[in-house]
XYZ file of C-alpha atoms in Angstrom:
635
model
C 0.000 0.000 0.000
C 1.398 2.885 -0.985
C 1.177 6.257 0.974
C 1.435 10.075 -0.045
C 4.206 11.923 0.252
C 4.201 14.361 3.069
C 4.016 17.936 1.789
C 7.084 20.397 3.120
C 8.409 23.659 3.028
C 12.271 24.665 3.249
C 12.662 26.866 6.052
C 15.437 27.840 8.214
C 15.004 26.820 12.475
C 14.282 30.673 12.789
C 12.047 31.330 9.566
C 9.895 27.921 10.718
C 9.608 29.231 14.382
C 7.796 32.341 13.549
C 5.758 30.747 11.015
C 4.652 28.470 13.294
C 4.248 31.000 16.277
C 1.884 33.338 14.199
C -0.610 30.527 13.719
C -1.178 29.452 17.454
C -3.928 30.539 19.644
C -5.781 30.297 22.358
C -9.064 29.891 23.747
C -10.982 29.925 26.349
C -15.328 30.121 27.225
C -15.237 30.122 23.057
C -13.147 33.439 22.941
C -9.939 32.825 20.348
C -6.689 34.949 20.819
C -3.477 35.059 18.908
C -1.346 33.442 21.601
C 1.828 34.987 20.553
C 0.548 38.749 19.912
C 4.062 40.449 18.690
C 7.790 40.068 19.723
C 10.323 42.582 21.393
C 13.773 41.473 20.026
C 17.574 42.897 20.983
C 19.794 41.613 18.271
C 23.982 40.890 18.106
C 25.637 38.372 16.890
C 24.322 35.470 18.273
C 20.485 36.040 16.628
C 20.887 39.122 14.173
C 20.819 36.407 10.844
C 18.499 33.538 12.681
C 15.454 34.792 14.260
C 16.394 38.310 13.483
C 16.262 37.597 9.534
C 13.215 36.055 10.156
C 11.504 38.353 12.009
C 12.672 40.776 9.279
C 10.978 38.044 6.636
C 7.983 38.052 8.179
C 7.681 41.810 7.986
C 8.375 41.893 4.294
C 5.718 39.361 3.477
C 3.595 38.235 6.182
C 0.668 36.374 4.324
C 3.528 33.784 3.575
C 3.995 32.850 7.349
C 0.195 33.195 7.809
C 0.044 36.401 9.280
C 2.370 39.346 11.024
C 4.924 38.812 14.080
C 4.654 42.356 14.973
C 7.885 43.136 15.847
C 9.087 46.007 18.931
C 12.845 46.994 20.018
C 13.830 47.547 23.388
C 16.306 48.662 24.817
C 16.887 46.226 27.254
C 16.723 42.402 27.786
C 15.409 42.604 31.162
C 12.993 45.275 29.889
C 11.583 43.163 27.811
C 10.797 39.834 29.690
C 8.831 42.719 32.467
C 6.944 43.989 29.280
C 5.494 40.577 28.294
C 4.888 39.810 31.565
C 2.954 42.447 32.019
C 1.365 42.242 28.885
C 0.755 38.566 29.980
C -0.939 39.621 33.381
C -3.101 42.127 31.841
C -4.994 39.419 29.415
C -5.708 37.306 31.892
C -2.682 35.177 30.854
C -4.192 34.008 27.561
C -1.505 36.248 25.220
C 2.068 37.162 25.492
C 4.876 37.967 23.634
C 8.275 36.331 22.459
C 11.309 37.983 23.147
C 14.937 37.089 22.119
C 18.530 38.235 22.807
C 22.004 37.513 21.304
C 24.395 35.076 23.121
C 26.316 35.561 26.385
C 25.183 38.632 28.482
C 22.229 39.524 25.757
C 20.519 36.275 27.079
C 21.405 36.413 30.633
C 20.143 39.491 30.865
C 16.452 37.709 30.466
C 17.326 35.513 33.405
C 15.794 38.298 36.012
C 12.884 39.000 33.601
C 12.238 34.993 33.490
C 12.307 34.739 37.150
C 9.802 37.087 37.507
C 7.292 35.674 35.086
C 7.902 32.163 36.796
C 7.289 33.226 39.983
C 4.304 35.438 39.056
C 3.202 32.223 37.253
C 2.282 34.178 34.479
C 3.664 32.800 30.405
C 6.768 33.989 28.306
C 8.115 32.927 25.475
C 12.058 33.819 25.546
C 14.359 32.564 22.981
C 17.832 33.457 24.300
C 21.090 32.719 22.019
C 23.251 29.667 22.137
C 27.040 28.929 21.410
C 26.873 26.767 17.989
C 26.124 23.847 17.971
C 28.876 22.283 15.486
C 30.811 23.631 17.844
C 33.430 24.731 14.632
C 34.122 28.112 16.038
C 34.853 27.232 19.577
C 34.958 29.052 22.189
C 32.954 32.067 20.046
C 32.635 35.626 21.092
C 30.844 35.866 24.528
C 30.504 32.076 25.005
C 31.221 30.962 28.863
C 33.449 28.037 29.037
C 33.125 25.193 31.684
C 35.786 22.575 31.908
C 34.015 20.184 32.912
C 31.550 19.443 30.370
C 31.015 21.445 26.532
C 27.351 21.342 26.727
C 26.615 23.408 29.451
C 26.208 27.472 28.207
C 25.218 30.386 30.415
C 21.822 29.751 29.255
C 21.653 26.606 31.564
C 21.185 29.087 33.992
C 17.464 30.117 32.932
C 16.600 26.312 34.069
C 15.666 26.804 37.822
C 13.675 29.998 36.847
C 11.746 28.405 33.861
C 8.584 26.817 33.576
C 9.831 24.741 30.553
C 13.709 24.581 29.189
C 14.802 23.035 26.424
C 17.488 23.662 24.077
C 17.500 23.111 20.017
C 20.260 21.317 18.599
C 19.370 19.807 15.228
C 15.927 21.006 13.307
C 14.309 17.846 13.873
C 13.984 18.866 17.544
C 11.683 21.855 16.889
C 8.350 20.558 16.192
C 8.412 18.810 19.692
C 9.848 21.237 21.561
C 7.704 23.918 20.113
C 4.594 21.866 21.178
C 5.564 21.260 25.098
C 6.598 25.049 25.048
C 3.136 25.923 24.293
C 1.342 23.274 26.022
C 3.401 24.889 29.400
C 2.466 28.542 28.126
C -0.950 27.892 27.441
C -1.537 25.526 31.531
C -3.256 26.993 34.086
C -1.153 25.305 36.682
C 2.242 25.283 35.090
C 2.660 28.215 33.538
C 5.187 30.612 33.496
C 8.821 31.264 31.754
C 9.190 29.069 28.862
C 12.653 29.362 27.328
C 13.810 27.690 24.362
C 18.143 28.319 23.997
C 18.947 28.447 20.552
C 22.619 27.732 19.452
C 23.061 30.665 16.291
C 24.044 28.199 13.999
C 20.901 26.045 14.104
C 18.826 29.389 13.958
C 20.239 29.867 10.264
C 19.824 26.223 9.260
C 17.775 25.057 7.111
C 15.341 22.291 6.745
C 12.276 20.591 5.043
C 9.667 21.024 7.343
C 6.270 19.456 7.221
C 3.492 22.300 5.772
C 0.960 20.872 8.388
C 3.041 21.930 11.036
C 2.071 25.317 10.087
C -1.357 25.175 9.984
C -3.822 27.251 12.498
C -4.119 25.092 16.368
C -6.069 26.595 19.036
C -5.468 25.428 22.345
C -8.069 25.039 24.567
C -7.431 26.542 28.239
C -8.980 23.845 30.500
C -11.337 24.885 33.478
C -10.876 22.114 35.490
C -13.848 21.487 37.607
C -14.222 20.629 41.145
C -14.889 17.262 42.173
C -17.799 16.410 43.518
C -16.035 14.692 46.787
C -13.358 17.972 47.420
C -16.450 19.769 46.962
C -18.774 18.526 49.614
C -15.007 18.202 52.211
C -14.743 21.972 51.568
C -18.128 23.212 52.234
C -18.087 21.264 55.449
C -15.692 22.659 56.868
C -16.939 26.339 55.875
C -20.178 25.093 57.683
C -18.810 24.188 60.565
C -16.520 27.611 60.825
C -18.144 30.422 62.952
C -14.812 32.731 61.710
C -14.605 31.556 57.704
C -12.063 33.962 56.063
C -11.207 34.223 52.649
C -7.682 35.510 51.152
C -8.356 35.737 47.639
C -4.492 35.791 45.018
C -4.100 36.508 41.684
C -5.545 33.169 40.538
C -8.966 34.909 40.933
C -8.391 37.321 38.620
C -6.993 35.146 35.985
C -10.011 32.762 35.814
C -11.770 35.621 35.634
C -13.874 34.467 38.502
C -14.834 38.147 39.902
C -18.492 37.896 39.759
C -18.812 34.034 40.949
C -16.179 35.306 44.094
C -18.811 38.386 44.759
C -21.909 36.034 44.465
C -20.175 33.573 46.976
C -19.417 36.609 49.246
C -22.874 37.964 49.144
C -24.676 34.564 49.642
C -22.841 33.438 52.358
C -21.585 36.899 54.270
C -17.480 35.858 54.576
C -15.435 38.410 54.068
C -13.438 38.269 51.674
C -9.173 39.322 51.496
C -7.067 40.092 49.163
C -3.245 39.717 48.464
C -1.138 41.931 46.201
C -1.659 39.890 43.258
C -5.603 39.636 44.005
C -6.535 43.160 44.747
C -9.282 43.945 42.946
C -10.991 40.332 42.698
C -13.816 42.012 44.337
C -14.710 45.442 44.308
C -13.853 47.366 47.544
C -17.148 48.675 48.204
C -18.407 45.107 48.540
C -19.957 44.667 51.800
C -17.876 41.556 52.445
C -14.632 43.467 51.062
C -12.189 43.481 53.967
C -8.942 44.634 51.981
C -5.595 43.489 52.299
C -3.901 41.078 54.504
C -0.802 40.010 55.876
C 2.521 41.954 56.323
C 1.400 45.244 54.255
C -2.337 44.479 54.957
C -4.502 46.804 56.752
C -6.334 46.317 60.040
C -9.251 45.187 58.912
C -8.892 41.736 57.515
C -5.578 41.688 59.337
C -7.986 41.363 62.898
C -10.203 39.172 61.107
C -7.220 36.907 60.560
C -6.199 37.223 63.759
C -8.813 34.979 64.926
C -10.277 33.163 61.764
C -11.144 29.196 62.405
C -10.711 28.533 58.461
C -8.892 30.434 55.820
C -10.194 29.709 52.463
C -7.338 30.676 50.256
C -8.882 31.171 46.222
C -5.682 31.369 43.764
C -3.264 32.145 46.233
C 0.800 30.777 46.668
C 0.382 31.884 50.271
C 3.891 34.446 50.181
C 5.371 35.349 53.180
C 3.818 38.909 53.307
C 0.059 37.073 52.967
C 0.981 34.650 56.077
C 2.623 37.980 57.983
C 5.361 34.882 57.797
C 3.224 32.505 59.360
C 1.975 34.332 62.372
C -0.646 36.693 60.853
C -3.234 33.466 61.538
C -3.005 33.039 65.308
C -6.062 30.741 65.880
C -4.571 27.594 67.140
C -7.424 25.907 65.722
C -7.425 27.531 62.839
C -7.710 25.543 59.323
C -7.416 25.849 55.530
C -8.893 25.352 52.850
C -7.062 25.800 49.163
C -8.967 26.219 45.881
C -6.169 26.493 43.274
C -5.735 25.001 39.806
C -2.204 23.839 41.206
C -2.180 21.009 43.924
C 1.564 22.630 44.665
C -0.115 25.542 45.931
C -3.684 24.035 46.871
C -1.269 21.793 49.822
C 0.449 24.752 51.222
C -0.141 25.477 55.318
C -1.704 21.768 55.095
C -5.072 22.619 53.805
C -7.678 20.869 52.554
C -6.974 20.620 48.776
C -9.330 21.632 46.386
C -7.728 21.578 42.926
C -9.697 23.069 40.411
C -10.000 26.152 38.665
C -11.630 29.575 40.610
C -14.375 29.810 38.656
C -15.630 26.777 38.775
C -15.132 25.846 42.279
C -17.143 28.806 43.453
C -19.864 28.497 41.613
C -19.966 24.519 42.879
C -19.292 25.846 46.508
C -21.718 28.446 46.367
C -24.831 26.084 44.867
C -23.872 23.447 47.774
C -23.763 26.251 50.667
C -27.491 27.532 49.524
C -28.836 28.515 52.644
C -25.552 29.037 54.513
C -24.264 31.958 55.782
C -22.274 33.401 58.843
C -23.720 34.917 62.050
C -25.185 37.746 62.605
C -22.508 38.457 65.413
C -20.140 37.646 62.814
C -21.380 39.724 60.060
C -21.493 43.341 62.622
C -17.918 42.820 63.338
C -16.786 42.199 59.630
C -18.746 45.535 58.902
C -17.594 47.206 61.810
C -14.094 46.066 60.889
C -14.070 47.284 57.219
C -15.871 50.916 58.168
C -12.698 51.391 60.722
C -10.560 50.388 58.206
C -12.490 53.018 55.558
C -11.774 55.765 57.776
C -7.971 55.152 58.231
C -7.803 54.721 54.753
C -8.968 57.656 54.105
C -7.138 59.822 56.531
C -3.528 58.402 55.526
C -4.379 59.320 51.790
C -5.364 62.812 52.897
C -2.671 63.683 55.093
C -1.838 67.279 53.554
C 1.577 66.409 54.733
C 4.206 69.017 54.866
C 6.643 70.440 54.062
C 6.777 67.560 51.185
C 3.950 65.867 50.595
C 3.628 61.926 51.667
C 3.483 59.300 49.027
C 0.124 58.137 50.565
C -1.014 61.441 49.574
C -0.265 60.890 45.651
C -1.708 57.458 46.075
C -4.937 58.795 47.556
C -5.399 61.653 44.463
C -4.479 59.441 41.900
C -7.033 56.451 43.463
C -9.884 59.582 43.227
C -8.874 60.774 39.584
C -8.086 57.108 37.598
C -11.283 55.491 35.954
C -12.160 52.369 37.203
C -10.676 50.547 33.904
C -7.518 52.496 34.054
C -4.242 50.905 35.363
C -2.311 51.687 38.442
C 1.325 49.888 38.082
C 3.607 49.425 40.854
C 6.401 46.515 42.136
C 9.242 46.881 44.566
C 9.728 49.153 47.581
C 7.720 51.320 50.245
C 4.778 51.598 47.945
C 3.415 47.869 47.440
C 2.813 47.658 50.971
C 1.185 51.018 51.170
C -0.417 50.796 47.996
C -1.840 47.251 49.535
C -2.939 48.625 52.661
C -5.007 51.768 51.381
C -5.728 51.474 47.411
C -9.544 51.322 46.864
C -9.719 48.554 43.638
C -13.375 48.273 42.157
C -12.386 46.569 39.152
C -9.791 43.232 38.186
C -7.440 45.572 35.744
C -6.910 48.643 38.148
C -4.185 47.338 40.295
C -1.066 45.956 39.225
C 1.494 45.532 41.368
C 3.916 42.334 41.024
C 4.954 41.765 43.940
C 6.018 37.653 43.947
C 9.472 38.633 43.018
C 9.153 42.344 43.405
C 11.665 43.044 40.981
C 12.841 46.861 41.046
C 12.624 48.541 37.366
C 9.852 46.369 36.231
C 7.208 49.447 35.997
C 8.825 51.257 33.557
C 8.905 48.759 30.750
C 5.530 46.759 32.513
C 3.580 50.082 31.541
C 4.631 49.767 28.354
C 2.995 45.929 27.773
C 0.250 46.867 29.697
C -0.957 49.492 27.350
C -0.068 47.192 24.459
C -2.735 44.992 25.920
C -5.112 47.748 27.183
C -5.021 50.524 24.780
C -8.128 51.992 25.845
C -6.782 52.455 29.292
C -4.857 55.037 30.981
C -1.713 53.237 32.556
C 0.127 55.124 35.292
C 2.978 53.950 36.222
C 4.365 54.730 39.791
C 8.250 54.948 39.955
C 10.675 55.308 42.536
C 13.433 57.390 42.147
C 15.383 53.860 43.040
C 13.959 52.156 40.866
C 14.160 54.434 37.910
C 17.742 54.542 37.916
C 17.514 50.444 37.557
C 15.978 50.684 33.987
C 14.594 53.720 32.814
C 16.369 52.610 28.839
C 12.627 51.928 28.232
C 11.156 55.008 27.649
C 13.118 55.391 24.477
C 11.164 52.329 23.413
C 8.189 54.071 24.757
C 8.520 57.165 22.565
C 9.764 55.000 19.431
C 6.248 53.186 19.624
C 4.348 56.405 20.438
C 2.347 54.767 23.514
C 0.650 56.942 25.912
C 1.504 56.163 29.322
C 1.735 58.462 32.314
C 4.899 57.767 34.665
C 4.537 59.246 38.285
C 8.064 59.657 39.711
C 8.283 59.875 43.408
C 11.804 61.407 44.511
C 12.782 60.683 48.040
C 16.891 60.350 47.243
C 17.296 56.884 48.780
C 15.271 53.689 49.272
C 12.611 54.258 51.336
C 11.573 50.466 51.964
C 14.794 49.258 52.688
C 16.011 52.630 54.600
C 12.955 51.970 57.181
C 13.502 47.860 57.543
C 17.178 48.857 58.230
C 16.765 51.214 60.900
C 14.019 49.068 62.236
C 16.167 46.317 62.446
C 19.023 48.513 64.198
C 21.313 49.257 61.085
C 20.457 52.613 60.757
C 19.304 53.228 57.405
C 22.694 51.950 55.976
C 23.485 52.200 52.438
C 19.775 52.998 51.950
C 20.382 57.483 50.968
C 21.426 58.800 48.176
C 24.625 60.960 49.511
C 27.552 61.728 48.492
C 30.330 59.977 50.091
C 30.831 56.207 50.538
C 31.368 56.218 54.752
C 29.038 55.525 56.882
C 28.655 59.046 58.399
C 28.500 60.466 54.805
C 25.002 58.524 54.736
C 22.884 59.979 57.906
C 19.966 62.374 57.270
C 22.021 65.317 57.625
C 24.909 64.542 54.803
C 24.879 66.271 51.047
C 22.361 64.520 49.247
C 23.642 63.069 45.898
C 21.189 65.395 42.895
C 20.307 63.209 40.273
C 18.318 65.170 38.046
C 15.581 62.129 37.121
C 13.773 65.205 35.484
C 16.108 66.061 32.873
C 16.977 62.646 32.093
C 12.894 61.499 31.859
C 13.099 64.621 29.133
C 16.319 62.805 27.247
C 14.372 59.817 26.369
C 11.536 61.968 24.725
C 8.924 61.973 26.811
C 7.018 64.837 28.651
C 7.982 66.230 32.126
C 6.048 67.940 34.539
C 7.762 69.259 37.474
C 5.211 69.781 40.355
C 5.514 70.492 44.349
C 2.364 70.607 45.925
C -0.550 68.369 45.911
C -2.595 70.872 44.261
C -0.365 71.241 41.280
C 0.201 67.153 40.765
C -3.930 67.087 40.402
C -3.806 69.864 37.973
C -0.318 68.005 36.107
C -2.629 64.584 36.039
C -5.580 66.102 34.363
C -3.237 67.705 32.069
C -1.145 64.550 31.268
C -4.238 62.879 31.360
C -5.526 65.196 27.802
C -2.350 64.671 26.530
C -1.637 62.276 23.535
C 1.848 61.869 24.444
C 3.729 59.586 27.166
C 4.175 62.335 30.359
C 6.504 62.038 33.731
C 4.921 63.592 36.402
C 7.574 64.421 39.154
C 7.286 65.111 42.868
C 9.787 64.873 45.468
C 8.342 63.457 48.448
C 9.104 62.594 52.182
C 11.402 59.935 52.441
C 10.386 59.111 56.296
C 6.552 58.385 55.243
C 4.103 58.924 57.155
C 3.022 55.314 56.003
C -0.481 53.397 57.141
C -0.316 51.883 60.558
C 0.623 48.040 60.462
C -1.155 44.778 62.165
C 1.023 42.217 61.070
C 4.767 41.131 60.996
C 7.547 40.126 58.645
C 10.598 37.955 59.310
C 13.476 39.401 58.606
C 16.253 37.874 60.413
C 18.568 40.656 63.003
C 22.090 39.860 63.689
C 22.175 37.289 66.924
C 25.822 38.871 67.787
C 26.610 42.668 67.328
C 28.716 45.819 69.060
C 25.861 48.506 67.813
C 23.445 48.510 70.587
C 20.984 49.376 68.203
C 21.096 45.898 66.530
C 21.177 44.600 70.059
C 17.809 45.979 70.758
C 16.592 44.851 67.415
C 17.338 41.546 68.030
C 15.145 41.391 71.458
C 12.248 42.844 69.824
C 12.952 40.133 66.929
C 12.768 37.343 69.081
C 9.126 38.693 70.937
C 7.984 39.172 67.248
C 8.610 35.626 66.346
C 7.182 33.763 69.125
C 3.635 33.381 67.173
C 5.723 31.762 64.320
C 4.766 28.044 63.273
C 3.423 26.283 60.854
C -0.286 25.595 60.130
C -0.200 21.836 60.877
C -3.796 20.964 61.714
């Protein structure tokens, strides 16, 4: 019996990548997406004539691939990993982008940006240069040699941060890998950086490749349902809790399971928590809205916590900063239970597992509870918790501080003047925690902080995937004057693509975060002020303070500045940025000693057990009485 001949196209590894990229998608609830929506690319040697030629291809005649890789350069290969992460987290994780680098420090610079996305569990696609693979011209320009062994590169180093690693050697290999890099991008539970190393030489090679390999696949983004067994173990325990709390993560927002977490809320009266990565799960004037918990929580669900019998965690790894390091839940009878699509994260502080995906598990768990809800006793205190909270809230974010204004002040104008689909972007430093503690989220897409590896310089470039996913949105981006000077490259990129973002620069010469946890911790604020001098005495309050002029470098990259002092004049600089059609800095130097929100919970940080400052010394007693709650949840 004879058989026909399979049909195939001569491509090179690169040319047949993009081809094949540009006809994947995803779906999910019937709703298709190009899975792979463009690709930021920083070329050099090791990718300038392989996926850099092809990219190029593509551009000059895209119906022959299928369709268009639209192509951005950064300037950065950090930069770029944050940008499709954020563009990631702001569909819901159902598109991203590709990004590549050239060999040697091009590619490890994507390690941090990979790392991030992992840990954020959120999917990128990063194709980072390899040494060749005939190994001809060895060692080659920027290759990192290992005595040892000659097939371990630097890019072996991306393999404890990825989701999926594999490396392409011969052409045959690409079809394969290509499928379990997309079947990891396009998993609920095991998502995250997917990095395929590319040696340069087996980018330019070429090959038959089958045409079917081309053609259009959708893949289908499960819902996994909950079991009908999990299901009635869970709501048996919530009906035998009198204190039923629940921390809602990011996993909430990315099943986009806001309405069935409000309709379990409002049928059964627990409150309901959120982490940094689930602000905005529920809206905050939900009666059962109790804010944020753990280390930079605020009081309200941090005293529910306090004495909760069962914590029902929805989409949520559980960080350090949600636990307040494992002493934020002090019931010794206190329980879990974990709805999460990932039975890594569903175990965590021995819970009761309920693997499935958000969505779906509420709306089982709220059918079964019909008829359930929490006592009356319970219910005044939740609502005399939150209207406590309200007025805190709104006190720290009207301070009217002087003679520089507070960053809680900013927060609270901006939080009044963004629409409720706008975008408030934020990562490392003092402001996650009091962004956490005192930002008012009604919708899912308003707050976006990334906080699971808050990684400093990620809002800069972040703002800039962000609004490639939202373009309808205003995205504000709020930047530290430390974090700034970590990446700021991406602005240019920012004014070479013409997006309209707003950046708010806070200027409090030094880190504010780490300046506080230092003296708090009895070193004094070491290291943690900008000032001129490298001793420790050139570093106290009173020392010259190093003038960077952030200002005049924003304006260098292209983009509006407004230079504001007062309150008043950043409300009149938003509304004007705000009409603008053009990406606008906003700068304000504020107080580098806070105020900041009042805080109910703890984070371990270890103090030195052994020191001559007897400000350390003092530190380390107060350490020890903060960690006495400490355990684990074993029950």
């Amino acid at each position: 019996m004879s058989t026909s001949p399979v049909e195939t196209v001569r491509l090179t590894v690169a040319q047949a990548t993009i081809r094949f990229l540009v006809n994947q998608y995803s779906e999910r609830d019937g709703v298709e997406q190009r899975l792979i929506a463009g690709a930021f690319g920083i070329f050099g040697h090791g990718n300038v004539a392989g996926l850099g030629q092809a990219l190029l291809q593509n551009e000059l005649d895209p119906e022959a691939d299928g369709g268009e890789m639209p192509y951005i350069m950064p300037r950065n290969e950090q930069g770029e990993v944050h940008a499709a992460s954020a563009y990631a987290k702001s569909t819901n994780r159902l598109q991203t982008y590709m990004c590549t680098a050239s060999i040697g420090p091009g590619s490890l610079n994507m390690v941090t940006g990979a790392a991030l996305a992992t840990t954020n569990r959120v999917p990128v696609l990063l194709f980072p240069s390899d040494q060749f693979a005939t190994r001809y011209p060895d060692p080659v320009l920027q290759q990192i040699e290992n005595s040892q062994t000659l097939d371990t590169t630097c890019n072996d180093a991306f393999r404890p941060v990825s989701a999926f690693f594999d490396r392409i050697n011969r052409p045959e290999q690409l079809l394969p890998s290509l499928m379990q890099a997309l079947r990891t991008l396009t998993d609920p539970a095991d998502t995250g950086a997917v990095v395929l190393a590319m040696p340069q030489d087996v980018q330019a090679e070429a090959f038959d490749f089958p045409v079917e390999m081309f053609d259009k696949r959708v893949w289908h983004i499960r819902r996994s349902p909950l079991d009908e067994a999990s299901m009635k173990r869970g709501a048996e325990l919530i009906r035998n809790a009198k204190r039923p709390l629940v921390v809602s993560g990011g996993g909430t927002i990315y099943s986009e399971a806001s309405e069935e977490l409000r309709a379990f809320a409002a049928a059964t009266g627990i409150p309901v928590s959120d982490t940094q990565a689930g602000k905005g799960a529920i809206n905050c004037d939900h009666p059962q809205s109790v804010g944020g918990v753990g280390s930079t929580g605020g009081d309200a669900a941090n005293h529910l916590a306090d004495k909760a019998d069962l914590v029902i965690g929805i989409g949520t790894r559980y960080s350090d900063f949600t636990t307040g390091s494992r002493t934020q839940f002090k019931n010794p009878d206190v329980k879990f239970v974990n709805i999460n699509v990932r039975a890594f994260d569903a175990v965590k502080n021995s819970a009761e597992m309920l693997v499935a995906d958000a969505r779906e598990a509420l709306t089982a768990l709220t059918k079964e509870l019909d008829g359930y809800s929490v006592s009356d006793e319970y219910a005044a205190e939740v609502s005399q918790e939150k209207d406590a909270w309200e007025k805190v809230v709104y006190k720290h974010t009207h301070l009217d501080h002087g003679p520089l204004p507070a960053q809680t002040d900013v927060f609270g104008a901006l939080n009044e003047m963004m629409g409720d689909d706008d975008v408030m972007i934020n990562a490392a430093g003092s402001m996650p925690g009091d962004l956490q503690a005192l930002w008012r989220a009604k919708t899912p897409v308003q707050y976006h902080v990334e906080y699971a590896f808050s990684c400093m310089g990620y809002e800069i470039p972040a703002a800039m995937g962000v609004k490639l996913a939202l373009p309808e949105s205003e995205v504000v981006a709020i930047v530290g004057d430390g974090t700034y000077q970590m990446l700021p490259m991406e602005l240019a990129t920012i004014t070479q693509e013409g997006l309209k973002v707003i950046y708010v620069l806070l200027q409090n010469y030094g880190y504010a975060s780490i300046g506080s946890l230092s003296e708090s911790h009895g070193s004094q604020r070491f290291g943690t002020r900008y000032r001129v001098g490298g001793k420790a005495a050139d570093h106290t309050a009173d020392s010259q303070k190093l003038d960077v002029d952030i200002a005049a470098n924003a304006r260098s990259w292209g983009i509006d500045v407004i230079e504001v002092h007062t309150m008043d004049e950043f409300r009149d600089a938003y509304r004007q940025a705000e009409a603008s059609d053009k990406a606008t800095m906003i700068h304000i130097e504020t107080d580098l000693y806070g105020p900041n929100p009042p805080s109910s919970s703890w984070w371990d940080v270890p103090v030195s057990q052994e020191s001559r400052i007897e400000s350390t010394q003092q530190a380390y007693g107060e350490y020890l009485e903060s960690k006495k709650p400490q355990r684990h949840y074993l029950r």
